[in-house]
XYZ file of N, CA, C and O in Angstrom:
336
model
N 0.849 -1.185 0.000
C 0.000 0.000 0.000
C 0.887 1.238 0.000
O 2.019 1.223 0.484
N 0.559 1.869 -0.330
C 1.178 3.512 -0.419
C 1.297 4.178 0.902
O 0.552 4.292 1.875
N 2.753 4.665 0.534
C 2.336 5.565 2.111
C 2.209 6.806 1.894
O 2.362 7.325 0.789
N 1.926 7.379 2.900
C 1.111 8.252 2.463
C 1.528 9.905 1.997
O 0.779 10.810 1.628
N 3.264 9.888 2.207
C 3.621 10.799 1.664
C 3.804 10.726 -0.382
O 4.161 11.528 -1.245
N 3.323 9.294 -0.365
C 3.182 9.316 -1.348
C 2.291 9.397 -2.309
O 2.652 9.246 -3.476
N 0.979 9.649 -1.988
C -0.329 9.801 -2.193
C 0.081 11.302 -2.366
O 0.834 11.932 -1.623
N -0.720 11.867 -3.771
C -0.928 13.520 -4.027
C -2.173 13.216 -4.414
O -2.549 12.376 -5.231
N -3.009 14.253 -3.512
C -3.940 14.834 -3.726
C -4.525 15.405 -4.842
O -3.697 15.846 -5.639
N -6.059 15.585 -5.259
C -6.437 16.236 -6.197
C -6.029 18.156 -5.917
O -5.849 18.999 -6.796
N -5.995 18.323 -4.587
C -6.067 19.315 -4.497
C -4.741 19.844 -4.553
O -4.564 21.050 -4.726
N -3.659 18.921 -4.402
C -1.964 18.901 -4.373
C -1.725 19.650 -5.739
O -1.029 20.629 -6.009
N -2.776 18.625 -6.725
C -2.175 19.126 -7.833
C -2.727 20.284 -8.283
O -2.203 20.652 -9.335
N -3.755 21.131 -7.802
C -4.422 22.683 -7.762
C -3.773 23.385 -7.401
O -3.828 24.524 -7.864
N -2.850 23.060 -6.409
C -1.882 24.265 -5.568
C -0.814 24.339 -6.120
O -0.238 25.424 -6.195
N 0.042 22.491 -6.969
C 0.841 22.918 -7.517
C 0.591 23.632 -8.930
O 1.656 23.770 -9.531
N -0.159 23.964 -9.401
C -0.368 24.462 -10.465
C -0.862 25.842 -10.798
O -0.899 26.570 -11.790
N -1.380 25.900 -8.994
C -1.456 27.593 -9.053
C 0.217 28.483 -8.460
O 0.669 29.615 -8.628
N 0.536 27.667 -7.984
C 1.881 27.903 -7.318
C 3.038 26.740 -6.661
O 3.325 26.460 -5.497
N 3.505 26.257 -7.895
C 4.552 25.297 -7.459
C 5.454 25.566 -6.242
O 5.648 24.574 -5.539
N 5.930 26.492 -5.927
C 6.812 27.357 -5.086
C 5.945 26.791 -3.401
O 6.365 26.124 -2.455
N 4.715 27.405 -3.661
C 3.933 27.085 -1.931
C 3.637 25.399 -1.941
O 3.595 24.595 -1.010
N 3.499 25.271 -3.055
C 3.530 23.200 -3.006
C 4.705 22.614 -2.375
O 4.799 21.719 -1.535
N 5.606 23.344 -2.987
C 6.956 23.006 -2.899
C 7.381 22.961 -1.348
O 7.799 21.982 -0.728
N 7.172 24.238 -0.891
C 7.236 24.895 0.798
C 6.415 23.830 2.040
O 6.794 23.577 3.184
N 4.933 23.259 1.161
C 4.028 22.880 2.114
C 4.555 21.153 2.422
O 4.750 20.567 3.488
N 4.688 20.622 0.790
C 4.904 19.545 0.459
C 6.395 18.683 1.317
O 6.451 17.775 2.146
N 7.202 19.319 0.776
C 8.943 18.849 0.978
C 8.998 19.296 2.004
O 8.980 18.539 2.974
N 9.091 20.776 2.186
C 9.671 21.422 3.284
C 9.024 21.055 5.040
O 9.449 20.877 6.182
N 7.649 21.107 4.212
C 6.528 20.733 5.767
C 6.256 22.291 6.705
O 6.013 22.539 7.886
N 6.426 23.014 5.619
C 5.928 24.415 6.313
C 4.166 24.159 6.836
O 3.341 23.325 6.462
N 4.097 25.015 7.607
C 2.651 24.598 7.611
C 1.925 26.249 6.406
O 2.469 27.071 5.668
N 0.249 25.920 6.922
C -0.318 26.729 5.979
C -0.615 27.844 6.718
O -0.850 27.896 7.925
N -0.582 29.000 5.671
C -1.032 30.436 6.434
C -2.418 30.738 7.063
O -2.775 31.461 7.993
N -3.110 29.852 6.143
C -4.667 29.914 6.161
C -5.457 28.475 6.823
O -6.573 28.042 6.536
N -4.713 28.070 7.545
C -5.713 27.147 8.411
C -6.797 27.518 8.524
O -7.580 26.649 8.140
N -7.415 28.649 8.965
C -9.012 28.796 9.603
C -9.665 28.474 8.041
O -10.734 27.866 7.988
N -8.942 28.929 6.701
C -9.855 28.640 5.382
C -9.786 27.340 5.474
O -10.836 26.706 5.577
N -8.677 26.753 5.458
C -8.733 25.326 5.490
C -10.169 24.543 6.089
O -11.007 23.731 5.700
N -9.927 25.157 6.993
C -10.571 24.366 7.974
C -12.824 24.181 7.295
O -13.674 23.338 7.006
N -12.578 25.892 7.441
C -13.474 26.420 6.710
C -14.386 25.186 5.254
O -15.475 24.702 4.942
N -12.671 25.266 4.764
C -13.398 24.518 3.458
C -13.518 22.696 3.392
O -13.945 22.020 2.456
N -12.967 22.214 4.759
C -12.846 20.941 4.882
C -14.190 20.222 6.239
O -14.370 19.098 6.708
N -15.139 22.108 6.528
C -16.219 21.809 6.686
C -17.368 21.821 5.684
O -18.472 21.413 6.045
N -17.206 22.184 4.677
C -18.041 22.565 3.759
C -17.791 21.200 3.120
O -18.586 20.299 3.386
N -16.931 20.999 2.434
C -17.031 19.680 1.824
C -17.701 18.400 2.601
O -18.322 17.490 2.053
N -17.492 18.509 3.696
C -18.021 17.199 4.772
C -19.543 17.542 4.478
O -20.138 16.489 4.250
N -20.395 18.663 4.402
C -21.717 19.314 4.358
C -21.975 19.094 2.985
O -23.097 18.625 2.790
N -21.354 19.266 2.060
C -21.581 19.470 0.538
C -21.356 16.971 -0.127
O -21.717 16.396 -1.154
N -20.825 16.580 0.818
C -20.751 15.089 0.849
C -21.900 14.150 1.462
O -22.223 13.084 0.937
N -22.639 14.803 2.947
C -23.643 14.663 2.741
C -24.840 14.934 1.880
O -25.634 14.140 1.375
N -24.794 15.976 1.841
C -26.117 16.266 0.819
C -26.429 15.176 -0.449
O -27.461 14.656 -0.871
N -24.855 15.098 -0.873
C -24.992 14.204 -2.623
C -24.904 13.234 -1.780
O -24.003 12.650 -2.382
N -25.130 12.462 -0.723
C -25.328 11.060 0.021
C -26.871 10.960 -0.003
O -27.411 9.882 -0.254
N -27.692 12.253 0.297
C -29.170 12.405 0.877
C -29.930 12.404 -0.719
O -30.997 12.028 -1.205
N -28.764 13.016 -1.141
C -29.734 12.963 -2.874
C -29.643 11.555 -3.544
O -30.366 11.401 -4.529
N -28.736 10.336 -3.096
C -28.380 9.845 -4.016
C -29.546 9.002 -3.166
O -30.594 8.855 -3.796
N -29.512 8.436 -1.844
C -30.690 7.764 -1.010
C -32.222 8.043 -1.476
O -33.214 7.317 -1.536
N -31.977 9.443 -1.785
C -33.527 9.947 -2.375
C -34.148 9.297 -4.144
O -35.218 8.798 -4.494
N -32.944 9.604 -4.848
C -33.014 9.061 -6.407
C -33.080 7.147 -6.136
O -33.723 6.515 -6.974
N -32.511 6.484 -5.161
C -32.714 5.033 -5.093
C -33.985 4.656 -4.793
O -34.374 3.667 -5.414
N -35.124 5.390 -3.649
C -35.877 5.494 -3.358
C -37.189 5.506 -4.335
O -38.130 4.732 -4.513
N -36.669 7.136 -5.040
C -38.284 7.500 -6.470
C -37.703 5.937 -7.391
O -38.597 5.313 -7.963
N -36.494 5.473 -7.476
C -36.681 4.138 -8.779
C -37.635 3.142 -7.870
O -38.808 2.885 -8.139
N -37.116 2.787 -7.076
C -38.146 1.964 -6.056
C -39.259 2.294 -5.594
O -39.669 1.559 -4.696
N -40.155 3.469 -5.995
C -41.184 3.771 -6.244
C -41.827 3.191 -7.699
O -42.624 2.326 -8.061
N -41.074 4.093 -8.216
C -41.672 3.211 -9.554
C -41.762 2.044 -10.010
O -42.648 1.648 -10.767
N -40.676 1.289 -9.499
C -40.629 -0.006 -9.936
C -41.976 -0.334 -9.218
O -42.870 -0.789 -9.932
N -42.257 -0.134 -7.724
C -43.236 -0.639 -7.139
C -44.621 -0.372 -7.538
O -45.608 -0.923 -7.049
N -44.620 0.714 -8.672
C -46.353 1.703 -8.858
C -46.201 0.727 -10.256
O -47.245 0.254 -10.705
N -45.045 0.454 -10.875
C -45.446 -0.600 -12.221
C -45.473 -1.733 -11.696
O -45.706 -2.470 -12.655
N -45.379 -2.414 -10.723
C -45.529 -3.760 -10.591
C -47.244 -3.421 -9.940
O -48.140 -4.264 -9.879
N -47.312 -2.483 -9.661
C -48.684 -2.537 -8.908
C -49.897 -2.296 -10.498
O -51.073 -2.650 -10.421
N -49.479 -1.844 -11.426
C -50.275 -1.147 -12.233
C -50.581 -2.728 -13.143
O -51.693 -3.087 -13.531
N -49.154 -3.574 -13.350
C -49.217 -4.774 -13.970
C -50.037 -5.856 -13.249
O -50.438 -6.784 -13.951
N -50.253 -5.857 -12.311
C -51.247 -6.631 -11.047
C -52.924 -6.054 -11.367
O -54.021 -6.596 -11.502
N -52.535 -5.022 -11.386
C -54.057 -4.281 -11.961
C -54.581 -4.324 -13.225
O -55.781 -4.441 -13.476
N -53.587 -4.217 -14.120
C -54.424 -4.825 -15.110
C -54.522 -6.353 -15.265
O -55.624 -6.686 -15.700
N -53.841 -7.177 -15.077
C -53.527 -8.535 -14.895
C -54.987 -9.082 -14.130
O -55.735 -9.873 -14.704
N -55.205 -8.666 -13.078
C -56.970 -9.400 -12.705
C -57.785 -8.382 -12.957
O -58.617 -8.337 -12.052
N -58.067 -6.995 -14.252
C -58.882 -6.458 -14.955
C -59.112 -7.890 -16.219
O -60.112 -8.604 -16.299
N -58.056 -7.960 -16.942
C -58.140 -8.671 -17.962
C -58.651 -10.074 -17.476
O -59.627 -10.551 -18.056
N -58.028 -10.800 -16.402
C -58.305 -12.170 -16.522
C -59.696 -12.047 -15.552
O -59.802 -13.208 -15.157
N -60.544 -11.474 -15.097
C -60.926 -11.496 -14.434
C -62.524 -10.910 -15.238
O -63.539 -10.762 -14.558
């Protein structure tokens, strides 16, 4: 398995590409970051923005399993209209 200084981030490669130099500083060197509180900021938002597409995706499994259930109900209905 990888360890984990060897794992780069999607976001590794955003920073190095907006600024190789502070990648460089954060990465190798192990400076820390100026902006922790954004950090922090934005590593609550994503946790908030990960639920939601969890609540939407529970919701979209749900309406198919509706439907599947309103056509199996509609095929039952006509099924003892006709034979019946």
């Amino acid at each position: 398995m990888d360890r984990p200084e060897e794992v780069i981030r999607a976001s590794e490669v955003g920073q190095y590409a907006f600024c190789a130099r502070a990648w460089w500083l954060g990465r190798v060197k192990g400076y820390p970051s100026a902006n922790v509180a954004a950090l922090g900021r934005g590593a609550t938002r994503h946790r908030a923005h990960g639920r939601a597409v969890e609540g939407y995706h529970l919701l979209q499994r749900l309406a198919v399993a509706l439907l599947l259930l309103a056509a199996m109900a509609l095929v039952a209905w006509l099924l003892l209209r006709l034979g019946g």
